[in-house]
Coordinates of C-alpha atoms in Angstrom, one line a residue:
Chain A
M41 CA 25.0 1.7 126.2
Q42 CA 26.8 -1.6 125.7
Q43 CA 30.0 -1.9 124.2
S44 CA 31.3 -4.8 122.3
K45 CA 34.4 -6.7 124.4
S46 CA 36.9 -5.0 121.9
A47 CA 35.5 -1.8 121.9
R48 CA 35.9 -1.7 126.0
A49 CA 39.4 -3.6 125.7
L50 CA 40.4 -0.7 123.2
R51 CA 39.1 2.0 125.2
T52 CA 40.9 0.5 128.3
L53 CA 44.2 0.6 126.5
A54 CA 43.5 4.3 125.2
G55 CA 42.8 5.4 128.7
W56 CA 46.1 4.0 130.0
V57 CA 48.2 5.5 127.2
V58 CA 46.6 8.9 127.5
V59 CA 46.8 8.9 131.3
G60 CA 50.5 7.6 131.0
I61 CA 51.4 10.2 128.6
F62 CA 50.2 12.8 131.5
F63 CA 51.9 10.7 134.1
F64 CA 55.6 10.4 132.4
P65 CA 56.6 13.8 133.6
I66 CA 55.8 13.5 137.1
Y67 CA 57.5 9.8 137.1
F68 CA 60.4 11.5 135.3
W69 CA 60.9 14.3 137.7
T70 CA 60.1 12.1 140.9
S71 CA 63.3 9.7 139.5
V72 CA 65.4 12.8 139.1
A73 CA 64.9 13.5 142.6
F74 CA 66.6 9.8 143.4
R75 CA 69.7 10.2 141.0
D76 CA 73.1 11.2 140.9
A77 CA 74.1 14.0 139.0
K78 CA 76.1 11.7 136.7
D79 CA 72.2 10.1 135.7
I80 CA 70.6 13.5 135.1
F81 CA 73.4 14.6 133.0
N82 CA 73.4 11.7 130.5
W83 CA 73.0 11.6 126.9
P84 CA 70.9 9.7 125.7
P85 CA 68.4 10.7 128.8
I86 CA 68.1 7.8 131.2
I87 CA 64.8 6.7 132.0
V88 CA 64.5 4.0 134.4
D89 CA 68.1 2.5 134.5
F90 CA 69.8 4.6 137.4
V91 CA 71.0 3.8 140.8
P92 CA 68.8 5.5 143.4
T93 CA 70.3 7.6 145.7
V94 CA 68.7 9.9 148.9
K95 CA 71.3 12.3 148.6
N96 CA 69.3 15.1 147.2
F97 CA 66.7 14.8 149.6
E98 CA 69.6 14.9 152.6
Q99 CA 71.1 17.8 151.5
V100 CA 67.7 19.7 150.7
F101 CA 66.5 19.2 154.1
G102 CA 69.9 19.2 155.7
I103 CA 69.3 15.7 157.3
S104 CA 70.8 12.3 157.3
L105 CA 68.4 9.6 156.2
G106 CA 71.1 7.0 157.4
F107 CA 70.7 4.8 154.3
S108 CA 71.3 4.8 150.7
F109 CA 70.5 2.5 147.8
G110 CA 73.9 2.4 146.1
Q111 CA 77.5 4.0 146.3
Q112 CA 77.7 7.8 146.3
A113 CA 79.5 9.7 143.8
A114 CA 79.7 13.6 142.4
V115 CA 77.5 16.1 143.8
T116 CA 75.4 17.9 141.8
P117 CA 76.7 21.2 140.1
G118 CA 75.8 24.4 141.6
G119 CA 74.3 22.5 144.3
G120 CA 75.3 22.5 148.0
N121 CA 73.4 22.1 151.2
F122 CA 70.4 23.8 150.7
Y123 CA 68.8 23.4 154.1
M124 CA 65.2 23.9 153.1
A125 CA 63.1 22.7 156.2
P126 CA 62.7 26.4 157.3
R127 CA 61.1 27.1 153.6
L128 CA 59.2 24.2 153.6
W129 CA 57.8 25.4 157.1
D130 CA 57.1 28.8 155.7
S131 CA 55.0 27.3 153.0
I132 CA 52.8 25.5 155.4
V133 CA 52.5 28.6 157.8
V134 CA 51.4 30.7 154.8
A135 CA 49.0 28.1 153.2
S136 CA 47.4 27.4 156.3
M137 CA 47.0 30.9 157.9
S138 CA 45.7 32.3 154.8
T139 CA 43.2 29.4 154.3
V140 CA 41.9 29.9 157.7
L141 CA 41.4 33.7 156.8
A142 CA 39.7 32.9 153.5
I143 CA 37.7 30.5 154.9
T144 CA 36.4 32.4 157.9
V145 CA 35.4 35.6 156.0
A146 CA 34.1 33.7 153.0
T147 CA 31.5 31.4 155.2
L148 CA 30.4 34.4 157.1
A149 CA 29.7 36.4 153.5
A150 CA 28.4 33.1 151.6
Y151 CA 25.9 32.4 154.6
S152 CA 24.3 35.8 154.1
L153 CA 24.4 35.8 150.4
S154 CA 22.6 32.6 150.5
R155 CA 19.8 33.1 153.0
M156 CA 19.3 36.8 153.1
H157 CA 17.9 38.6 150.3
F158 CA 18.7 42.1 149.6
R159 CA 18.9 44.4 146.8
G160 CA 21.9 44.6 144.5
R161 CA 22.7 40.9 145.8
H162 CA 23.3 39.6 142.4
E163 CA 25.5 42.5 141.7
F164 CA 27.5 42.2 144.8
V165 CA 28.4 38.6 143.8
N166 CA 29.4 39.7 140.4
W167 CA 31.6 42.4 142.1
V168 CA 33.2 39.8 144.6
L169 CA 33.8 37.4 141.4
S170 CA 35.4 40.1 139.3
T171 CA 38.1 41.0 141.9
R172 CA 39.5 37.4 140.9
M173 CA 40.1 38.7 137.4
M174 CA 42.6 41.4 138.7
P175 CA 45.8 39.9 137.0
P176 CA 48.1 39.2 140.0
V177 CA 50.9 41.4 138.6
A178 CA 48.4 44.5 138.7
V179 CA 48.0 43.6 142.5
A180 CA 51.5 42.9 143.3
I181 CA 52.9 46.0 141.9
P182 CA 51.0 48.4 144.2
M183 CA 50.8 46.2 146.9
F184 CA 54.7 46.0 146.9
F185 CA 54.6 50.0 147.5
I186 CA 52.0 49.7 149.9
F187 CA 53.5 46.8 152.0
K188 CA 56.8 49.0 151.8
Q189 CA 54.9 51.8 153.3
F190 CA 53.4 49.8 156.2
S191 CA 56.5 47.5 156.6
L192 CA 54.6 44.5 155.7
L193 CA 57.3 43.3 153.2
D194 CA 59.1 40.0 154.1
T195 CA 56.3 39.3 157.1
Y196 CA 54.1 36.4 157.4
I197 CA 51.1 38.7 157.8
G198 CA 51.8 40.4 154.5
V199 CA 51.8 37.2 152.6
I200 CA 49.1 35.5 154.6
L201 CA 46.8 38.6 154.0
I202 CA 47.4 38.8 150.2
H203 CA 46.9 34.5 149.6
G204 CA 44.0 35.2 151.7
L205 CA 42.4 37.6 149.7
M206 CA 43.7 36.0 146.1
N207 CA 41.2 32.8 147.6
L208 CA 38.3 34.8 148.8
P209 CA 36.2 35.2 145.6
L210 CA 36.4 31.4 144.9
A211 CA 35.7 30.6 148.3
V212 CA 32.7 32.8 148.7
L213 CA 31.1 31.5 145.3
L214 CA 32.1 27.8 146.2
L215 CA 30.5 27.8 149.7
K216 CA 27.7 29.9 148.7
S217 CA 26.7 27.0 146.4
F218 CA 27.1 24.4 149.1
F219 CA 25.1 26.6 151.5
D220 CA 22.4 26.8 148.9
D221 CA 21.9 22.9 148.9
I222 CA 20.7 23.3 152.4
P223 CA 17.3 23.7 152.5
A224 CA 16.2 27.3 153.8
E225 CA 13.1 25.9 155.4
I226 CA 15.4 24.4 158.4
D227 CA 16.8 28.1 158.8
E228 CA 13.3 29.2 158.8
S229 CA 11.9 26.6 161.3
A230 CA 14.6 27.3 163.7
L231 CA 14.0 31.0 163.5
L232 CA 10.4 30.3 164.5
D233 CA 11.6 28.5 167.5
G234 CA 13.5 31.7 168.4
A235 CA 16.9 30.8 167.5
S236 CA 19.1 34.0 166.3
R237 CA 21.0 33.8 163.0
W238 CA 24.1 33.3 164.7
M239 CA 23.0 30.4 166.6
I240 CA 21.7 28.8 163.4
F241 CA 24.6 29.5 161.6
R242 CA 26.9 27.5 164.4
R243 CA 24.8 24.8 165.1
I244 CA 23.0 23.8 162.0
V245 CA 24.7 25.3 159.0
L246 CA 28.1 24.9 159.6
P247 CA 28.0 21.3 160.9
M248 CA 25.8 20.4 157.9
A249 CA 28.2 22.0 155.3
K250 CA 31.3 20.4 156.8
G251 CA 32.3 18.5 153.5
G252 CA 32.0 21.5 151.3
I253 CA 33.7 23.7 153.7
A254 CA 36.6 21.2 154.1
A255 CA 36.7 20.9 150.0
S256 CA 36.9 24.9 149.8
A257 CA 39.4 25.0 152.3
V258 CA 41.6 22.5 150.6
L259 CA 41.7 24.4 147.3
C260 CA 42.7 27.6 148.9
F261 CA 45.2 25.5 150.5
I262 CA 46.4 24.4 147.2
F263 CA 46.3 27.6 145.7
S264 CA 48.4 29.1 148.2
W265 CA 50.8 26.4 148.1
T266 CA 51.5 26.9 144.4
E267 CA 51.3 30.6 144.2
F268 CA 54.5 32.3 142.9
L269 CA 54.2 36.0 141.9
F270 CA 53.2 37.5 145.0
V271 CA 55.6 35.6 147.3
L272 CA 58.4 36.5 144.6
T273 CA 57.3 40.2 144.7
L274 CA 56.6 40.8 148.3
T275 CA 59.5 38.7 150.2
Q276 CA 63.0 38.9 150.4
T277 CA 65.0 37.1 152.6
G278 CA 62.5 36.8 155.3
L279 CA 60.6 34.2 154.2
K280 CA 60.2 32.4 150.9
T281 CA 57.7 29.5 149.8
V282 CA 58.5 26.2 148.0
P283 CA 57.6 27.5 144.3
V284 CA 59.9 30.7 144.9
V285 CA 62.6 28.8 146.4
S286 CA 62.8 25.8 143.7
S287 CA 63.3 29.0 141.3
T288 CA 66.5 29.9 143.1
F289 CA 68.1 26.7 142.4
V290 CA 69.3 27.9 139.0
T291 CA 72.4 29.6 139.8
S292 CA 75.2 30.9 137.6
I293 CA 77.3 27.8 137.9
G294 CA 74.6 25.6 137.1
T295 CA 71.1 24.2 138.2
A296 CA 70.9 21.9 141.4
W297 CA 68.4 19.8 139.4
G298 CA 68.6 16.8 141.9
N299 CA 67.8 19.0 144.9
M300 CA 65.2 21.1 143.0
A301 CA 63.4 17.7 142.1
A302 CA 63.8 16.4 145.5
L303 CA 62.3 19.8 147.1
G304 CA 59.5 19.6 144.5
A305 CA 58.6 15.9 145.1
A306 CA 58.7 16.5 149.0
A307 CA 56.1 19.4 148.1
I308 CA 53.7 17.5 146.0
V309 CA 53.3 14.5 147.9
P310 CA 51.4 16.2 151.0
A311 CA 49.2 18.3 148.9
F312 CA 48.2 15.4 146.6
I313 CA 47.1 13.3 149.7
V314 CA 45.0 16.2 150.9
I315 CA 43.4 16.3 147.5
L316 CA 42.7 12.5 147.4
L317 CA 40.9 12.8 150.7
V318 CA 38.1 15.6 149.5
Q319 CA 38.2 14.0 146.2
R320 CA 34.6 13.8 146.2
H321 CA 34.0 17.2 146.8
L322 CA 36.6 18.8 144.7
V323 CA 35.1 18.8 141.5
R324 CA 32.4 21.0 142.7
G325 CA 35.0 23.3 144.0
L326 CA 36.6 23.4 140.6
T327 CA 33.4 24.1 138.7
M328 CA 32.3 26.8 141.4
G329 CA 29.4 24.8 142.0
S330 CA 28.1 25.6 138.2
L331 CA 26.7 22.1 137.6
K332 CA 23.8 22.5 139.9
Q333 CA 21.0 23.0 137.6
Chain B
M92 CA 2.6 16.0 154.6
P93 CA 2.5 18.9 156.8
I94 CA -1.1 19.4 158.3
V95 CA -0.6 23.2 159.6
Q96 CA 1.0 25.4 156.8
V97 CA 3.3 27.8 158.4
K98 CA 3.4 31.3 156.8
R99 CA 6.7 31.9 156.0
I100 CA 7.9 35.0 158.4
A101 CA 9.4 37.7 156.7
I102 CA 13.4 37.9 157.5
S103 CA 14.2 41.3 158.2
D104 CA 17.9 40.9 159.6
S105 CA 20.6 42.8 157.8
P106 CA 23.2 41.2 155.6
W107 CA 25.8 43.6 156.2
P108 CA 27.2 42.4 159.2
W109 CA 27.9 39.2 157.8
L110 CA 29.4 41.1 154.7
L111 CA 31.3 43.4 156.6
P112 CA 34.6 41.3 156.7
L113 CA 34.4 40.5 153.2
I114 CA 33.8 44.1 152.2
A115 CA 36.8 45.4 154.2
L116 CA 39.1 43.0 152.8
L117 CA 38.2 43.9 149.2
V118 CA 38.3 47.2 149.8
V119 CA 41.6 47.4 151.2
F120 CA 43.3 44.9 149.0
T121 CA 41.5 45.7 145.4
I122 CA 40.1 49.1 145.2
Y123 CA 43.0 50.8 147.2
P124 CA 45.7 48.8 145.2
L125 CA 43.5 49.8 142.1
I126 CA 43.5 53.4 142.7
Y127 CA 47.1 53.4 143.6
N128 CA 48.0 51.9 140.3
I129 CA 46.0 54.4 138.4
W130 CA 47.9 57.2 140.6
L131 CA 51.4 55.3 140.0
S132 CA 50.3 55.3 136.2
F133 CA 50.5 59.2 136.0
H134 CA 54.3 59.1 137.7
E135 CA 57.3 57.8 137.3
F136 CA 60.4 56.9 139.4
A137 CA 63.0 59.7 139.4
P138 CA 66.3 58.3 140.2
A139 CA 67.8 61.7 141.0
T140 CA 65.7 62.3 144.2
R141 CA 64.9 58.5 144.8
G142 CA 60.9 59.5 144.7
L143 CA 58.3 59.8 142.4
K144 CA 57.3 62.5 140.2
F145 CA 54.2 63.2 138.1
V146 CA 54.8 62.8 134.4
G147 CA 51.1 63.2 133.3
F148 CA 49.9 60.9 130.3
A149 CA 53.6 60.3 129.7
N150 CA 53.4 56.6 130.6
W151 CA 50.2 56.4 128.4
V152 CA 51.7 57.7 125.3
Q153 CA 54.7 55.5 125.6
L154 CA 52.7 52.6 126.0
W155 CA 50.6 53.6 122.7
N156 CA 54.0 53.8 120.7
D157 CA 56.0 50.7 122.7
T158 CA 56.5 47.9 119.9
R159 CA 57.7 45.7 122.8
F160 CA 54.3 46.1 124.3
W161 CA 52.3 45.5 121.4
S162 CA 54.6 42.2 120.9
A163 CA 53.9 41.1 124.4
L164 CA 50.2 41.6 124.1
G165 CA 50.3 39.7 120.6
V166 CA 52.4 36.8 122.6
T167 CA 49.8 36.9 125.5
F168 CA 46.7 36.4 123.0
V169 CA 48.6 33.7 121.0
Y170 CA 49.3 31.8 124.3
F171 CA 45.8 32.5 125.3
A172 CA 44.1 31.1 122.5
V173 CA 46.2 28.2 121.4
A174 CA 46.1 27.2 125.3
L175 CA 42.3 27.3 125.7
T176 CA 41.8 26.0 122.1
L177 CA 43.9 22.7 122.8
E178 CA 42.8 22.6 126.7
I179 CA 39.2 22.6 126.0
I180 CA 39.3 20.0 123.0
L181 CA 42.0 17.9 124.7
G182 CA 40.3 18.1 128.1
M183 CA 36.7 17.3 126.5
A184 CA 38.2 14.2 124.3
I185 CA 40.0 12.9 127.5
A186 CA 36.7 13.3 129.6
L187 CA 34.6 11.5 127.3
L188 CA 37.4 8.8 127.0
L189 CA 37.6 8.1 130.9
D190 CA 34.0 8.6 131.6
A191 CA 33.3 4.9 132.0
E192 CA 33.4 2.3 134.5
L193 CA 36.1 0.2 133.1
P194 CA 39.0 -1.7 135.1
G195 CA 41.5 0.8 136.6
F196 CA 39.8 3.7 135.5
G197 CA 39.5 5.1 139.1
V198 CA 43.2 5.2 139.4
L199 CA 43.6 6.9 136.0
R200 CA 41.4 9.7 136.9
A201 CA 43.0 10.1 140.5
V202 CA 46.7 10.1 138.8
L203 CA 45.3 12.6 136.3
S204 CA 44.2 15.2 139.0
M205 CA 47.9 14.9 140.3
T206 CA 49.0 17.7 137.8
L207 CA 46.8 20.1 139.9
V208 CA 49.0 20.2 143.1
I209 CA 52.2 21.0 141.2
P210 CA 53.3 24.5 141.7
P211 CA 53.3 26.0 138.1
A212 CA 56.7 27.6 138.8
I213 CA 58.0 23.8 139.6
A214 CA 56.3 22.7 136.4
G215 CA 58.0 25.2 134.4
M216 CA 61.3 24.0 135.8
M217 CA 60.3 20.2 135.2
F218 CA 59.9 20.9 131.7
L219 CA 62.8 23.4 131.4
L220 CA 65.1 20.2 132.2
M221 CA 63.1 17.9 130.1
E222 CA 63.5 20.3 127.0
D223 CA 67.5 20.8 127.7
P224 CA 68.9 20.4 123.9
Q225 CA 71.9 18.5 125.8
F226 CA 70.2 16.0 127.8
G227 CA 66.5 16.5 127.7
V228 CA 64.2 13.8 127.5
L229 CA 62.0 15.6 125.4
P230 CA 64.4 16.3 122.3
Y231 CA 65.4 12.9 122.7
L232 CA 61.9 11.2 122.1
L233 CA 61.1 13.6 119.7
G234 CA 64.4 12.9 117.7
Q235 CA 63.5 9.0 117.7
F236 CA 60.4 9.6 116.4
G237 CA 62.1 11.8 113.6
L238 CA 59.7 14.6 114.6
L239 CA 62.9 17.2 115.7
D240 CA 66.7 17.3 115.4
K241 CA 67.4 16.0 118.6
S242 CA 70.0 18.8 119.4
T243 CA 67.2 21.5 118.8
P244 CA 67.3 24.0 121.7
I245 CA 63.6 24.3 121.7
L246 CA 63.4 27.4 124.5
A247 CA 66.1 29.3 122.8
T248 CA 65.0 28.9 119.2
S249 CA 62.5 31.9 118.7
S250 CA 59.8 29.7 116.5
L251 CA 59.8 27.2 119.0
A252 CA 59.9 28.9 122.5
L253 CA 56.4 29.8 122.9
A254 CA 55.7 25.9 122.0
G255 CA 57.9 24.7 124.3
V256 CA 56.4 27.0 127.3
L257 CA 52.9 25.8 126.1
I258 CA 53.7 22.3 126.6
A259 CA 54.0 23.0 130.0
E260 CA 50.8 25.0 130.4
I261 CA 48.6 22.5 128.4
W262 CA 50.2 19.2 130.4
Q263 CA 49.3 21.0 133.6
W264 CA 45.9 22.2 133.2
T265 CA 44.2 19.8 130.5
P266 CA 43.3 17.4 133.5
F267 CA 41.8 20.3 135.2
M268 CA 39.7 20.5 132.1
V269 CA 38.9 16.7 132.3
L270 CA 37.9 16.9 136.0
I271 CA 35.3 19.9 135.4
F272 CA 34.0 18.0 132.0
M273 CA 33.8 14.7 133.6
A274 CA 31.7 16.3 136.7
G275 CA 29.5 17.9 134.0
L276 CA 29.2 14.6 131.9
R277 CA 28.0 12.8 135.1
A278 CA 25.4 15.1 135.9
L279 CA 23.7 14.7 132.4
P280 CA 20.2 12.9 132.2
V281 CA 20.1 9.5 130.7
E282 CA 16.6 9.6 129.1
P283 CA 17.7 11.8 125.8
Y284 CA 20.3 9.1 125.0
E285 CA 17.9 6.2 125.5
A286 CA 15.5 7.8 123.2
A287 CA 18.3 9.0 120.5
S288 CA 19.7 5.3 120.6
I289 CA 16.6 4.0 120.0
D290 CA 16.1 6.3 117.0
G291 CA 19.5 4.8 115.7
A292 CA 21.4 7.9 116.3
S293 CA 25.2 7.8 116.1
S294 CA 27.6 8.4 119.1
F295 CA 29.0 11.5 116.9
Q296 CA 25.2 12.6 116.5
M297 CA 24.7 12.3 120.0
F298 CA 27.5 14.1 121.0
R299 CA 26.9 16.9 118.8
R300 CA 23.0 17.1 119.3
L301 CA 22.8 16.2 123.1
T302 CA 26.1 16.4 125.0
L303 CA 27.4 19.3 123.7
P304 CA 24.3 21.6 124.1
M305 CA 23.5 20.1 127.5
M306 CA 27.5 20.9 128.6
S307 CA 27.5 24.4 127.5
K308 CA 27.1 25.8 130.6
V309 CA 29.8 23.8 132.2
I310 CA 32.1 24.4 129.2
A311 CA 31.2 28.3 129.7
V312 CA 32.4 28.1 133.2
A313 CA 35.6 26.2 132.4
V314 CA 36.4 28.8 129.7
L315 CA 35.9 31.6 132.0
L316 CA 38.2 30.5 134.8
R317 CA 40.7 29.0 132.5
G318 CA 40.7 31.9 130.3
I319 CA 41.1 34.5 133.1
D320 CA 44.1 32.6 134.4
L321 CA 45.8 32.1 130.8
F322 CA 45.5 35.7 130.1
R323 CA 48.0 36.8 133.1
V324 CA 50.4 34.0 132.5
F325 CA 53.6 34.6 134.2
D326 CA 55.0 31.7 136.2
Y327 CA 55.8 29.4 133.0
V328 CA 57.6 32.2 131.2
F329 CA 59.1 33.5 134.2
V330 CA 60.9 30.4 135.1
M331 CA 61.4 28.7 131.7
T332 CA 62.6 31.6 129.3
S333 CA 62.1 34.9 131.3
G334 CA 60.5 36.4 128.1
G335 CA 63.4 35.1 125.5
P336 CA 64.7 34.5 123.0
G337 CA 64.5 37.9 122.2
T338 CA 60.8 38.9 122.8
A339 CA 59.4 35.6 121.6
T340 CA 57.7 34.4 124.9
Y341 CA 57.3 38.1 126.5
T342 CA 53.9 38.5 127.9
V343 CA 52.2 41.5 129.1
S344 CA 52.3 40.1 132.8
L345 CA 56.3 39.5 132.5
Y346 CA 56.9 42.7 130.7
A347 CA 55.2 44.9 133.3
W348 CA 57.0 42.9 136.0
Q349 CA 60.4 43.5 134.7
Q350 CA 59.5 47.2 134.2
T351 CA 59.0 47.5 137.6
F352 CA 61.3 45.5 139.5
S353 CA 64.3 45.3 137.1
F354 CA 64.1 48.5 135.2
L355 CA 62.4 50.1 138.4
K356 CA 60.0 51.9 136.0
W357 CA 57.4 51.9 138.4
G358 CA 55.0 53.9 136.8
Y359 CA 55.1 52.5 133.4
G360 CA 55.1 49.0 135.1
A361 CA 51.9 50.3 137.0
T362 CA 50.5 51.3 133.5
L363 CA 51.0 48.2 131.8
S364 CA 49.5 46.2 134.7
L365 CA 46.8 48.1 134.5
T366 CA 46.1 47.8 130.5
S367 CA 46.3 44.1 131.5
L368 CA 43.5 44.5 134.1
I369 CA 41.4 46.4 131.8
I370 CA 41.6 44.1 129.0
V371 CA 40.9 40.8 131.1
M372 CA 38.0 42.8 132.7
V373 CA 36.3 43.4 129.1
M374 CA 36.7 40.3 127.9
A375 CA 35.6 38.4 131.0
N376 CA 32.2 40.6 131.2
L377 CA 31.9 40.4 127.5
F378 CA 32.1 36.6 127.9
I379 CA 29.9 36.6 130.7
R380 CA 27.0 38.5 129.2
I381 CA 27.3 36.5 125.7
A382 CA 27.3 32.9 127.3
K383 CA 25.1 33.8 130.1
V384 CA 26.8 32.5 133.1
R385 CA 25.1 33.4 136.3
W386 CA 26.2 32.4 140.1

C-alpha cells in the first residue's frame, strides 16, 4: 500500500516518540548507575545534566577501574562496598546449568513428540503445558519443605533443578515446533537405510534444528536470569542471583540506588547482547510456534 | 519427482525412552509438590512442638471467612484485567505502527525488545525510584503537565498504588505483546488486502474485517501466556509496595508467600497457593477450550 510522504513522516515520528517513551526508563536507570548521590537525590530530578562517575560500579564489583569522569563526592546513603561479583557468578552458573538441563531433557522429549505417533500424544502435550500454569508460589512453598528435607536449600543443585523445570514446558513446545519444520521424510528414508532413531536424532535432526535450539536456550537462560521468587524462597546466604540481590539494596538506612542501578545495568547488558544474536528465531519462541498455519 | 514410490514403513519404536527424563522431572517437581501442598493444607505449624499438626479443614474454613484473602483475590483480578486489556490494546496499536519498513524502524524494534531482559524485580525497583514523591522523575513530569500534584506519594496512596505498580508491569510487558503481534502481522497473506483495497475498503475496515480475524490465534496465545503470568504477579508488588498501603496491592501470591514465610502459617500458605493454582487452571483450561488453542 502506498502512503503519502506526509503520512510516512508522521508515522516515523510516532514510532520514534512511542519507542522513546518506552526507552526513557532504561536510559534514566542506566544514567543513575553513573551518578553521584547528590545527582540522584535532587529536586527537580536531573535528567541529563550530571557529572558521570564509575564509583557505583567500582563499589558493586569491588574493583578499581582506575579512571573517573569528574570529581568524586559523597557516598550513596545505605551504600557501601557490596562486592557483587560472586553474585553475578551465581547468576551465570544457575542460568547456564539450568538451561543445559532444560534443553537436554526437552530436545529428547520434543523429538519423540514431533516424530512418534502414540495414543494420548495430544493429551500429553497439554499436560506438559499445564505444568506451566502452576503459580510459582504454589511450587515454591512445598519445594521449600522438600528441599529442607533433602538439604537442597541454599545449593546450586536445588536452584538449577527448579529453574530447569520451570523452563521445561516452554522448551518442549518450542523445540517441538522447530522439529515439526524438518520434514519427517528425511527420518524415514534414513530409517530405511538402517539408521537408528538415536543416530538420526544426533546426526540429522539436531544439526538441522541448531538455530531453533539456540533460540530456545536463550529464552530459558533469560527466564532463569530474571527469576525472583524461587531464588528468594530457596536460598538464604549460600547463593543469590542478581534480581534477589538488587532487592536487598533497600536497607533501613536508605536505598543504595546508585549501586543497585550499576548492578542492574551490568546484568542486562549481556542478556541484551545475547537476545540480539538470536532475534530472528526469538519471536518464534515467544509465540511458542503458534504462528505456523 | 520420485519414480519409485517407497511405501511408508510403520515406525514401531516406542516414544517412552525419549520422554522418560521429562516425565520423571515433571512427576518429582510438579506432581509431588502438588500432593505435598494438598497434604500441607490440612496441617498447620504448631509453635509448641515446632512441627506440623493435623487441623482438618480448618485452613479451608479460614480461607472462606478471610476478608484479606477475598480482597487479595479482588486486587489480583483487577491487576490481571487492567494489565491484560491495556497490554493487548497498546501492543496491537504499537505493532501496527511499527510494522513498516521506514528508516530506523529496525532499531526501534530492537530497542523495544530491551525491556524483556530486565528482571521484573529490578524493573520494579526502577519504578520505585522513579515514582518517589521526593525526587522521582515521574511525579515531576506528571506535575509539569498538571496531571498530578508533584508531591503525591503514588505508591503510598491507596487509590493510586495499584496504578503505580501497573505502570511498571505495562511498561515491561507491552513490548512483549508488540513482538508477538508483529510476528503475527508479518505472517499474514497480502492477497485479501489487495482485494479489499481495490474494493475501496478503509484501513479501519481492513483491520476489523481482515487483520483481527486472521490474527485471532496469535492473540489467543498472547492472552494465554500473559494471562497465566499476570495472575501470579509477585515480583513487582513484593519490591514496590509489599502489598501496601493497607491491602491496596495485596495479591494472592504475595499473601500466600507472606503467610508462609513471614507468619509461619505453613498450612494456610499452602491452602492459599493451592487456591491460586486451581483458579489459574480453571481459567486457562476454559480459555483453551473457548479459543480453541492447540499445539
